[in-house]
Short mmCIF file of C-alpha atoms and ligand atoms in Angstrom, two decimals:
data_model
loop_
_atom_site.label_atom_id
_atom_site.label_comp_id
_atom_site.label_asym_id
_atom_site.label_seq_id
_atom_site.Cartn_x
_atom_site.Cartn_y
_atom_site.Cartn_z
CA UNK A 126 121.17 123.24 84.17
CA UNK A 127 119.59 124.20 87.32
CA UNK A 128 120.67 123.66 90.93
CA UNK A 129 120.76 120.02 91.73
CA UNK A 130 118.61 120.58 95.08
CA UNK A 131 115.84 121.66 92.44
CA UNK A 132 115.65 117.64 91.68
CA UNK A 133 113.34 117.49 94.87
CA UNK A 134 110.79 119.20 93.02
CA UNK A 135 110.09 115.96 91.33
CA UNK A 136 109.07 114.49 94.60
CA UNK A 137 106.67 117.58 94.97
CA UNK A 138 105.23 116.92 91.61
CA UNK A 139 104.52 113.35 92.25
CA UNK A 140 103.61 113.37 95.91
CA UNK A 141 99.85 113.00 95.10
CA UNK A 142 101.13 109.84 93.13
CA UNK A 143 103.21 108.48 95.91
CA UNK A 144 100.39 108.94 98.47
CA UNK A 145 97.72 107.40 96.17
CA UNK A 146 99.64 104.29 95.73
CA UNK A 147 100.34 104.11 99.27
CA UNK A 148 97.01 104.68 100.74
CA UNK A 149 95.23 102.45 98.25
CA UNK A 150 96.44 99.39 100.17
CA UNK A 151 94.06 100.38 103.13
CA UNK A 152 91.34 99.26 101.00
CA UNK A 153 92.23 95.91 102.22
CA UNK A 154 90.76 97.07 105.61
CA UNK A 155 87.49 97.62 104.37
CA UNK A 156 84.97 94.70 105.18
CA UNK A 157 82.88 94.48 101.82
CA UNK A 158 85.58 94.99 98.92
CA UNK A 159 84.60 95.12 95.18
CA UNK A 160 87.17 93.74 92.95
CA UNK A 161 87.28 96.20 90.08
CA UNK A 162 87.38 93.26 87.32
CA UNK A 163 84.62 91.41 89.10
CA UNK A 164 86.44 88.16 89.00
CA UNK A 165 86.66 88.31 85.20
CA UNK A 166 88.96 85.87 83.64
CA UNK A 167 90.54 86.36 80.15
CA UNK A 168 91.27 83.77 77.37
CA UNK A 169 94.60 83.04 78.80
CA UNK A 170 92.80 81.80 82.04
CA UNK A 171 93.98 84.52 84.29
CA UNK A 172 92.32 87.38 85.99
CA UNK A 173 91.82 90.60 84.05
CA UNK A 174 93.26 92.38 87.23
CA UNK A 175 92.98 90.00 90.17
CA UNK A 176 91.64 90.44 93.48
CA UNK A 177 94.02 92.69 94.70
CA UNK A 178 92.76 95.85 92.70
CA UNK A 179 89.64 96.83 94.44
CA UNK A 180 87.17 100.07 94.01
CA UNK A 181 87.62 100.79 97.85
CA UNK A 182 91.56 100.65 97.25
CA UNK A 183 91.24 102.85 94.34
CA UNK A 184 88.92 105.51 95.82
CA UNK A 185 90.75 105.62 99.22
CA UNK A 186 94.13 106.27 97.26
CA UNK A 187 92.61 108.75 95.01
CA UNK A 188 90.98 110.79 97.87
CA UNK A 189 94.12 110.68 99.69
CA UNK A 190 96.12 111.66 96.85
CA UNK A 191 93.99 114.53 96.05
CA UNK A 192 93.72 115.75 99.67
CA UNK A 193 97.72 115.86 99.77
CA UNK A 194 97.47 117.75 96.61
CA UNK A 195 95.11 120.36 97.71
CA UNK A 196 97.13 120.84 100.91
CA UNK A 197 100.23 121.35 98.34
CA UNK A 198 98.46 123.83 96.24
CA UNK A 199 97.65 125.90 99.43
CA UNK A 200 101.31 125.74 100.62
CA UNK A 201 102.94 125.94 97.39
CA UNK A 202 103.35 130.12 97.44
CA UNK A 203 105.10 129.81 100.69
CA UNK A 204 107.48 127.05 99.31
CA UNK A 205 108.24 129.30 96.14
CA UNK A 206 109.40 132.28 98.35
CA UNK A 207 111.58 129.99 100.35
CA UNK A 208 113.12 128.36 97.14
CA UNK A 209 113.98 131.68 95.33
CA UNK A 210 115.65 132.83 98.53
CA UNK A 211 118.34 130.26 98.10
CA UNK A 212 118.52 129.25 94.39
CA UNK A 213 117.81 130.49 91.04
CA UNK A 214 114.26 128.96 90.00
CA UNK A 215 114.24 128.74 86.16
CA UNK A 216 110.52 129.70 85.15
CA UNK A 217 109.69 126.53 83.47
CA UNK A 218 109.92 125.03 87.03
CA UNK A 219 107.44 127.39 88.30
CA UNK A 220 104.26 125.71 87.55
CA UNK A 221 105.79 122.46 89.14
CA UNK A 222 105.90 124.31 92.56
CA UNK A 223 102.45 125.88 92.21
CA UNK A 224 100.49 122.91 90.73
CA UNK A 225 96.85 123.19 89.87
CA UNK A 226 93.71 121.13 90.94
CA UNK A 227 93.27 119.46 87.49
CA UNK A 228 97.26 118.58 87.66
CA UNK A 229 96.52 116.95 91.19
CA UNK A 230 93.65 114.98 90.08
CA UNK A 231 95.59 113.85 87.07
CA UNK A 232 98.60 113.05 89.01
CA UNK A 233 96.54 110.95 91.45
CA UNK A 234 94.44 109.23 89.18
CA UNK A 235 97.38 108.45 86.95
CA UNK A 236 99.17 106.38 89.88
CA UNK A 237 95.96 104.37 90.25
CA UNK A 238 95.37 103.71 86.51
CA UNK A 239 99.14 102.86 86.06
CA UNK A 240 98.80 100.28 89.23
CA UNK A 241 95.96 98.95 87.27
CA UNK A 242 97.96 98.56 84.04
CA UNK A 243 100.78 97.17 86.20
CA UNK A 244 98.44 94.18 87.66
CA UNK A 245 97.02 93.68 84.11
CA UNK A 246 100.55 93.19 82.71
CA UNK A 247 101.45 90.79 85.65
CA UNK A 248 98.52 88.55 84.85
CA UNK A 249 99.25 88.37 81.33
CA UNK A 250 103.06 87.57 82.02
CA UNK A 251 101.33 84.63 84.50
CA UNK A 252 102.98 86.37 87.58
CA UNK A 253 100.31 85.65 90.49
CA UNK A 254 98.53 88.49 92.55
CA UNK A 255 100.69 89.54 95.19
CA UNK A 256 104.28 88.03 93.68
CA UNK A 257 106.79 90.63 92.93
CA UNK A 258 107.40 92.03 89.06
CA UNK A 259 110.57 93.93 90.02
CA UNK A 260 110.51 97.53 88.47
CA UNK A 261 107.05 97.14 87.35
CA UNK A 262 105.66 97.16 90.81
CA UNK A 263 107.64 100.18 91.46
CA UNK A 264 107.22 102.19 88.13
CA UNK A 265 103.62 101.30 86.79
CA UNK A 266 102.28 104.09 89.23
CA UNK A 267 104.71 106.66 88.55
CA UNK A 268 105.07 106.43 84.78
CA UNK A 269 101.22 106.83 84.41
CA UNK A 270 101.16 109.67 86.73
CA UNK A 271 103.74 111.65 84.92
CA UNK A 272 101.76 110.79 81.46
CA UNK A 273 98.67 111.75 82.77
CA UNK A 274 100.12 114.67 84.86
CA UNK A 275 101.96 115.99 81.50
CA UNK A 276 98.40 116.67 79.79
CA UNK A 277 98.15 119.56 82.29
CA UNK A 278 101.73 120.47 83.44
CA UNK A 279 104.80 118.26 82.01
CA UNK A 280 106.91 117.65 84.43
CA UNK A 281 110.77 118.52 83.30
CA UNK A 282 112.82 115.57 81.79
CA UNK A 283 115.46 115.74 84.22
CA UNK A 284 113.11 115.59 87.16
CA UNK A 285 111.43 112.64 85.34
CA UNK A 286 114.67 110.61 85.04
CA UNK A 287 115.56 111.41 88.69
CA UNK A 288 112.24 110.11 89.76
CA UNK A 289 112.67 106.82 87.65
CA UNK A 290 115.79 106.24 89.23
CA UNK A 291 115.11 106.98 93.07
CA UNK A 292 111.51 105.83 93.04
CA UNK A 293 112.45 101.80 93.09
CA UNK A 294 115.28 102.47 95.55
CA UNK A 295 112.97 104.36 98.11
CA UNK A 296 110.11 101.68 97.47
CA UNK A 297 112.57 99.05 98.74
CA UNK A 298 113.74 100.99 101.58
CA UNK A 299 110.14 101.17 102.66
CA UNK A 300 109.62 97.87 102.31
CA UNK A 301 112.68 96.81 104.27
CA UNK A 302 111.67 99.33 106.92
CA UNK A 303 108.12 97.60 106.90
CA UNK A 304 109.51 94.36 107.12
CA UNK A 305 111.81 95.15 110.07
CA UNK A 306 108.74 96.61 112.00
CA UNK A 307 107.23 93.13 111.04
CA UNK A 308 104.34 95.10 108.96
CA UNK A 309 105.52 93.16 106.06
CA UNK A 310 105.98 89.21 105.25
CA UNK A 311 109.07 89.79 103.03
CA UNK A 312 111.60 92.69 102.67
CA UNK A 313 110.75 93.48 98.95
N1 CTP B 688 94.63 97.47 97.00
C1 CTP B 688 93.30 97.67 96.53
N2 CTP B 688 92.81 98.30 95.74
C2 CTP B 688 93.85 98.71 94.76
C3 CTP B 688 95.05 98.71 95.09
C4 CTP B 688 95.61 98.08 96.02
O1 CTP B 688 92.55 96.96 97.46
N3 CTP B 688 93.28 99.68 93.86
C5 CTP B 688 95.13 96.69 98.35
C6 CTP B 688 94.94 95.09 98.02
O2 CTP B 688 94.57 94.50 99.17
C7 CTP B 688 96.34 94.86 97.68
C8 CTP B 688 97.12 95.56 98.33
O3 CTP B 688 96.24 96.95 98.59
O4 CTP B 688 96.39 93.38 97.99
C9 CTP B 688 98.67 95.80 97.93
O5 CTP B 688 98.53 96.61 96.73
P1 CTP B 688 99.34 95.95 95.34
O6 CTP B 688 100.79 95.72 96.07
O7 CTP B 688 99.19 96.89 94.41
O8 CTP B 688 98.55 94.50 95.09
P2 CTP B 688 98.87 93.18 94.95
O9 CTP B 688 98.01 92.22 95.87
O10 CTP B 688 100.46 92.81 95.26
O11 CTP B 688 98.38 92.49 93.49
P3 CTP B 688 99.15 92.66 92.05
O12 CTP B 688 100.16 91.53 92.05
O13 CTP B 688 98.31 92.66 91.24
O14 CTP B 688 100.25 94.06 92.21
MG1 MG B 689 102.08 93.98 95.21
#
């Protein structure tokens, strides 16, 4: 076992995914928007993905996630030097701190693809665009980010479990704050 404070490295690993997922929302401020599914309906009469998934959101989210990831790569040696001063860092966690450009790209891409898969599943379950799907809404992007990221550097399983537990809580907290600040219509 490693020091519990190192659980926070889970956030470091998926930060490009959190940012990609959060910034995709800015797709809605672009005037001419292009739904990824081009309005296509499937046999069940429901949209393939729905009008909430646009190329604009996808690209803004992806680029934002990659920019954050590049900043992380640049600052990683500094973070590493601080960590090793205070706690024992198991060698298997070192690549998670340092990251690489392919890792950052796959984690950001995974978040956006996971979000699309989440919408695909919601439409098949007849959940309308924008209606909540508890856990699916909060975890689709995270799970896919970790899976694609694992192609380059798998996240430690303890960090993965930590993220799966805390991400829905953080998501809810962020939405309640957005609601109190009147940025959001509903507190979920
Ligand atoms: N968004 C976008 N393109 C994406 C993802 C998000 O344009 N690839 C924008 C859309 O305006 C979307 C908003 O961000 O409505 C919020 O994203 P999200 O909650 O993921 O979409 P929903 O509208 O809730 O749709 P769904 O029910 O399919 O999740
Ligand atoms: Mg939504």
